[in-house]
Coordinates of C-alpha atoms in Angstrom, one line a residue:
M322 CA 28.3 -4.1 28.2
T323 CA 28.9 -2.1 31.3
L324 CA 27.9 1.6 31.9
G325 CA 30.7 3.3 31.2
S326 CA 31.4 1.6 27.9
L327 CA 27.9 2.3 27.1
R328 CA 28.7 6.1 27.5
N329 CA 31.7 5.9 25.5
S330 CA 29.8 4.2 22.6
S331 CA 27.0 6.7 22.8
S332 CA 29.1 9.5 22.9
M333 CA 31.2 8.1 19.8
T334 CA 27.6 8.1 18.0
S335 CA 27.1 11.8 17.6
S336 CA 24.7 11.7 14.4
F337 CA 22.1 9.7 12.6
L338 CA 22.5 8.5 9.0
L339 CA 19.5 9.1 6.9
S340 CA 18.6 6.7 4.1
G341 CA 17.7 7.5 0.9
I342 CA 15.7 4.1 -1.0
P343 CA 17.9 0.8 -0.6
G344 CA 19.3 -0.7 -3.0
L345 CA 18.6 2.3 -5.3
E346 CA 21.5 4.5 -4.3
H347 CA 23.1 4.6 -7.9
M348 CA 19.9 5.9 -9.0
H349 CA 19.3 8.6 -6.5
I350 CA 20.3 11.3 -8.7
W351 CA 17.3 10.4 -11.4
I352 CA 15.1 9.7 -7.9
S353 CA 15.5 13.6 -7.2
I354 CA 14.1 14.8 -10.6
P355 CA 10.6 13.7 -9.5
L356 CA 11.2 14.2 -6.0
C357 CA 12.3 18.0 -6.9
F358 CA 9.0 18.5 -9.2
M359 CA 6.8 17.0 -6.0
Y360 CA 8.6 19.7 -3.5
L361 CA 8.0 22.6 -6.5
V362 CA 4.1 21.4 -7.0
S363 CA 3.6 21.8 -3.4
I364 CA 5.5 25.0 -2.7
L365 CA 4.1 26.7 -5.4
G366 CA 0.6 25.2 -5.4
N367 CA 0.3 26.2 -1.5
C368 CA 1.5 29.6 -1.8
T369 CA -0.7 29.9 -4.9
I370 CA -3.7 29.3 -2.6
L371 CA -2.6 31.5 -0.2
F372 CA -2.1 34.4 -2.4
I373 CA -5.2 33.9 -3.8
I374 CA -7.3 33.8 -0.5
K375 CA -5.4 36.7 0.5
T376 CA -5.9 38.9 -2.4
E377 CA -9.4 38.2 -3.3
P378 CA -11.9 39.6 -0.7
S379 CA -14.7 37.4 -1.6
L380 CA -12.7 34.6 -0.5
H381 CA -12.4 36.2 3.2
E382 CA -14.8 33.4 4.6
P383 CA -14.6 30.7 7.2
M384 CA -14.4 27.9 4.5
Y385 CA -11.3 29.7 2.8
L386 CA -10.0 30.7 6.1
F387 CA -9.5 27.1 7.1
L388 CA -8.2 26.1 3.9
S389 CA -5.2 28.9 4.3
M390 CA -4.5 27.6 7.7
L391 CA -4.2 23.8 5.7
A392 CA -2.2 25.3 2.9
L393 CA 0.4 26.9 5.4
T394 CA 1.0 23.5 7.5
D395 CA 1.5 21.8 4.2
L396 CA 3.9 24.4 2.9
G397 CA 5.6 23.9 6.2
L398 CA 5.6 20.1 6.3
S399 CA 7.5 20.4 2.5
L400 CA 10.2 22.9 3.9
C401 CA 10.8 20.8 7.1
T402 CA 12.1 17.7 5.0
L403 CA 13.4 19.7 1.7
P404 CA 17.1 19.9 3.3
T405 CA 17.5 16.5 4.4
V406 CA 15.7 14.8 1.3
L407 CA 17.6 16.9 -1.4
G408 CA 20.4 16.7 0.5
I409 CA 20.5 12.8 0.3
F410 CA 19.5 12.3 -3.1
W411 CA 21.7 15.1 -4.6
V412 CA 25.0 15.1 -2.8
G413 CA 24.5 11.8 -0.5
A414 CA 24.7 14.0 2.8
R415 CA 23.4 11.3 5.2
D416 CA 24.9 12.6 8.5
I417 CA 22.4 14.7 10.5
G418 CA 23.2 15.7 14.4
H419 CA 21.0 15.0 17.2
D420 CA 20.0 18.2 17.8
A421 CA 19.2 18.8 14.1
C422 CA 17.4 15.5 13.9
F423 CA 15.4 16.2 17.4
A424 CA 14.5 20.0 16.0
Q425 CA 13.4 18.4 12.4
L426 CA 11.1 15.5 14.0
F427 CA 9.5 18.3 16.3
F428 CA 8.0 20.4 13.4
I429 CA 7.1 17.4 11.7
H430 CA 5.0 15.5 14.1
C431 CA 3.9 19.2 15.3
L432 CA 2.8 20.1 12.2
S433 CA 1.2 16.7 11.2
F434 CA -0.8 16.9 14.5
L435 CA -1.9 20.5 13.6
E436 CA -2.9 19.3 10.2
S437 CA -4.9 16.8 11.6
S438 CA -6.7 19.8 13.9
V439 CA -7.2 21.9 10.9
L440 CA -8.9 19.0 9.0
L441 CA -11.6 18.6 11.8
S442 CA -11.9 22.5 12.0
M443 CA -12.9 22.1 8.5
A444 CA -15.2 19.4 9.0
F445 CA -17.0 21.6 11.6
D446 CA -17.1 24.3 9.3
R447 CA -18.9 22.2 6.9
F448 CA -21.6 20.8 9.6
V449 CA -22.6 24.4 10.6
A450 CA -22.7 25.8 7.0
I451 CA -25.0 22.3 6.1
C452 CA -26.7 22.0 9.3
R453 CA -26.9 25.5 10.8
P454 CA -26.8 27.6 7.5
L455 CA -28.8 30.4 9.3
H456 CA -26.2 30.5 12.0
Y457 CA -23.2 30.2 10.1
A458 CA -22.1 33.8 9.9
S459 CA -22.6 34.4 13.6
I460 CA -21.0 30.9 14.7
L461 CA -18.1 31.0 12.6
T462 CA -16.7 34.8 13.0
N463 CA -13.4 35.9 12.6
T464 CA -12.3 35.6 16.7
V465 CA -13.7 32.3 16.9
I466 CA -11.7 31.1 13.6
G467 CA -8.7 32.5 15.3
R468 CA -9.3 30.7 18.4
I469 CA -9.6 27.6 16.6
G470 CA -6.6 28.1 15.0
L471 CA -4.4 29.2 18.1
A472 CA -6.3 26.5 20.0
S473 CA -4.8 23.7 17.4
L474 CA -1.9 25.2 17.3
G475 CA -1.3 24.9 21.0
R476 CA -2.2 21.5 21.4
S477 CA 0.1 20.4 18.8
V478 CA 3.1 22.1 20.3
A479 CA 2.1 21.1 24.0
L480 CA 2.0 17.6 22.8
I481 CA 5.2 17.5 20.9
F482 CA 7.2 19.7 22.9
P483 CA 8.2 16.9 25.3
L484 CA 9.3 14.4 22.7
P485 CA 13.1 16.1 21.7
F486 CA 13.9 16.0 25.4
M487 CA 12.6 12.6 26.2
L488 CA 14.9 11.2 23.5
K489 CA 17.7 14.0 24.2
R490 CA 18.3 12.1 27.5
F491 CA 18.9 8.6 25.9
P492 CA 22.1 7.4 24.9
Y493 CA 22.7 6.0 21.4
C494 CA 25.0 3.7 20.4
G495 CA 25.3 0.8 17.7
S496 CA 24.0 1.5 14.0
P497 CA 22.5 5.2 14.1
V498 CA 20.6 4.3 10.7
L499 CA 17.4 5.6 10.3
S500 CA 15.1 4.4 7.6
H501 CA 13.8 7.6 6.1
S502 CA 15.4 10.6 4.4
Y503 CA 14.1 12.8 7.7
C504 CA 13.7 11.9 11.2
L505 CA 10.5 10.8 13.1
H506 CA 9.8 9.9 16.7
Q507 CA 9.0 6.2 16.3
E508 CA 12.3 5.7 14.1
V509 CA 15.0 7.7 16.6
M510 CA 13.4 6.1 19.7
K511 CA 14.4 2.5 18.6
L512 CA 18.3 3.2 18.2
A513 CA 18.1 4.5 22.1
C514 CA 20.7 2.0 24.2
A515 CA 17.8 2.3 27.0
D516 CA 14.5 1.5 27.7
I517 CA 12.1 3.4 25.5
K518 CA 8.9 2.0 27.1
A519 CA 8.0 5.6 28.2
N520 CA 8.2 6.9 24.9
S521 CA 6.4 4.5 23.1
I522 CA 3.5 4.9 25.9
Y523 CA 3.6 8.8 25.3
G524 CA 4.0 8.3 21.7
M525 CA 0.5 6.2 21.3
F526 CA -0.9 8.8 23.7
V527 CA -0.2 11.4 21.4
I528 CA -1.4 9.8 18.5
V529 CA -4.6 8.8 20.0
S530 CA -5.2 12.0 21.4
T531 CA -4.9 13.7 18.3
V532 CA -5.3 11.6 15.2
G533 CA -7.8 9.1 16.7
V534 CA -9.9 11.8 18.6
D535 CA -9.9 14.0 15.3
S536 CA -10.8 11.0 13.0
L537 CA -13.8 9.8 15.1
L538 CA -15.2 13.9 15.4
I539 CA -14.6 14.0 11.7
L540 CA -16.4 11.0 11.0
F541 CA -19.4 11.9 13.5
S542 CA -19.2 15.3 12.0
Y543 CA -19.9 13.6 8.5
A544 CA -22.6 11.4 10.2
L545 CA -24.6 14.6 11.1
I546 CA -24.2 16.1 7.4
L547 CA -25.3 13.2 5.8
R548 CA -28.4 13.0 8.0
T549 CA -29.3 16.6 7.5
V550 CA -28.6 16.2 3.4
L551 CA -30.7 13.2 3.2
S552 CA -33.4 15.1 4.8
I553 CA -33.5 17.4 2.1
A554 CA -36.2 16.6 -0.4
S555 CA -34.8 18.3 -3.5
R556 CA -32.1 15.8 -5.2
A557 CA -30.4 18.6 -6.8
E558 CA -30.0 20.4 -3.6
R559 CA -28.8 17.1 -2.0
L560 CA -26.1 16.9 -4.2
K561 CA -25.0 20.9 -4.2
A562 CA -24.4 20.4 -0.4
L563 CA -22.6 17.4 -0.9
N564 CA -20.2 19.0 -3.2
T565 CA -19.0 21.6 -1.2
C566 CA -17.8 18.6 1.1
V567 CA -15.9 16.7 -1.9
S568 CA -12.6 18.5 -1.5
H569 CA -12.5 18.4 2.1
I570 CA -13.1 14.5 2.0
C571 CA -10.5 14.2 -0.5
A572 CA -8.0 16.0 2.0
V573 CA -9.1 13.6 5.0
L574 CA -7.9 10.6 2.9
L575 CA -5.2 12.3 1.6
F576 CA -3.9 12.8 5.0
Y577 CA -5.4 9.9 7.4
M578 CA -4.7 6.8 4.9
P579 CA -0.8 7.3 4.6
M580 CA -0.4 8.3 8.2
I581 CA -2.6 5.4 9.8
G582 CA -0.3 3.0 7.1
L583 CA 2.8 4.3 7.9
S584 CA 2.0 3.8 11.8
V585 CA 1.0 0.5 11.2
I586 CA 3.9 -0.6 9.1
H587 CA 6.2 0.9 12.0
R588 CA 4.3 -0.8 14.8
F589 CA 3.4 -4.1 13.6
G590 CA 5.0 -4.4 10.2
K591 CA 8.1 -5.4 11.4
K592 CA 8.4 -8.3 8.4
A593 CA 7.4 -5.7 5.7
P594 CA 10.0 -4.9 3.0
H595 CA 12.1 -1.8 4.0
L596 CA 11.3 -0.7 0.6
V597 CA 7.7 -0.2 1.6
Q598 CA 8.3 1.6 4.6
V599 CA 10.2 3.9 2.7
V600 CA 7.7 4.6 0.0
M601 CA 5.2 4.6 2.9
G602 CA 7.1 7.6 4.4
F603 CA 7.4 9.5 1.2
V604 CA 3.4 9.3 0.5
Y605 CA 3.0 10.2 3.9
L606 CA 4.7 13.6 3.8
L607 CA 4.8 14.5 0.2
F608 CA 1.3 13.3 -1.0
P609 CA -0.7 15.6 1.0
P610 CA 0.9 19.0 0.3
V611 CA 1.3 18.4 -3.2
M612 CA -2.2 17.1 -3.8
N613 CA -4.3 19.3 -1.5
P614 CA -3.8 22.5 -3.9
I615 CA -4.7 20.5 -6.6
V616 CA -7.9 19.1 -5.2
Y617 CA -9.0 22.4 -4.1
S618 CA -8.3 24.2 -7.0
V619 CA -10.0 21.5 -9.3
K620 CA -12.9 21.2 -7.1
T621 CA -13.6 24.5 -5.7
K622 CA -15.1 27.0 -8.3
Q623 CA -14.2 30.1 -6.5
I624 CA -10.4 29.2 -6.3
R625 CA -10.5 27.9 -10.0
D626 CA -12.1 31.2 -11.1
R627 CA -9.5 33.3 -9.5
I628 CA -6.5 31.4 -10.6
L629 CA -7.6 31.7 -14.0
K630 CA -8.6 35.2 -13.8
T631 CA -4.8 35.9 -12.3
K632 CA -3.4 33.7 -14.8
F633 CA -5.2 35.7 -18.0
E634 CA -4.1 39.4 -16.1
F635 CA -0.6 38.0 -16.2
I636 CA -0.6 36.9 -19.8
I637 CA -2.4 40.3 -20.6
S638 CA 0.4 42.3 -18.7
A639 CA 3.4 40.2 -19.9
S640 CA 2.1 40.4 -23.8
S641 CA 2.0 44.6 -23.0
F642 CA 5.6 44.6 -22.7

């Protein structure tokens, strides 16, 4: 193919085609019901967490401020994918323009790596609370927490910002079909009619410098936490200390396991069934935002009690009309 014909072909490919669930297109309207329910749970759950933390002065502590960052990130992830996912399953709207696709993948990846940073910050919070309890308030001040949040956001934006421009310079020809109901960098770059080695290397660098470094630091934090907990003489005190980490450990597993699984499938599982990729994609972006509010509401007594109190007050005010 000549350079001129390549350009003509690429100019004809002005949009990408998103995919639903292969082989189950006739059931998309039914599949959209549980998907809608999951999105509803995610949005309401994270908004509830944010509302409870904002309105309850006793929850204006480092642990809950980091939790509000996590809820904001999860809420953003849900809203990023909601339009394209429901557009496919409701009305079969598969087309997405290049610029819209690049914008979506920017926000998805940026928020995903921001969530990794927030989980690391929460691990640091647990480390200070358990290993340096007397210095907890002086170390994690509101100013420090704000700087941690800004640094996390700045790192994510700085690392992901080049990706849309790196993809925009490529010509796209041939079949423009993506494997998921939303745009991901590793999927879009495979459709380019050009050498994508630089994108592949940079994508690996971003993953290693964010998810890789963050996960190792989280493991290191919990190794120090475990060492400190085991040195506590009282068994009841050891269990109490570990119980404050359960919610965070669940959030870490909910985030990292689907992300690692999806990355492995994209890079090394070329023979894996396409349905596995699609399902893992939904688990990766939908499961953490849905489950995190549930986990923290169930396992964190202060939030659970405040939710029950709010519910009781709402029932009382509704019955008074």
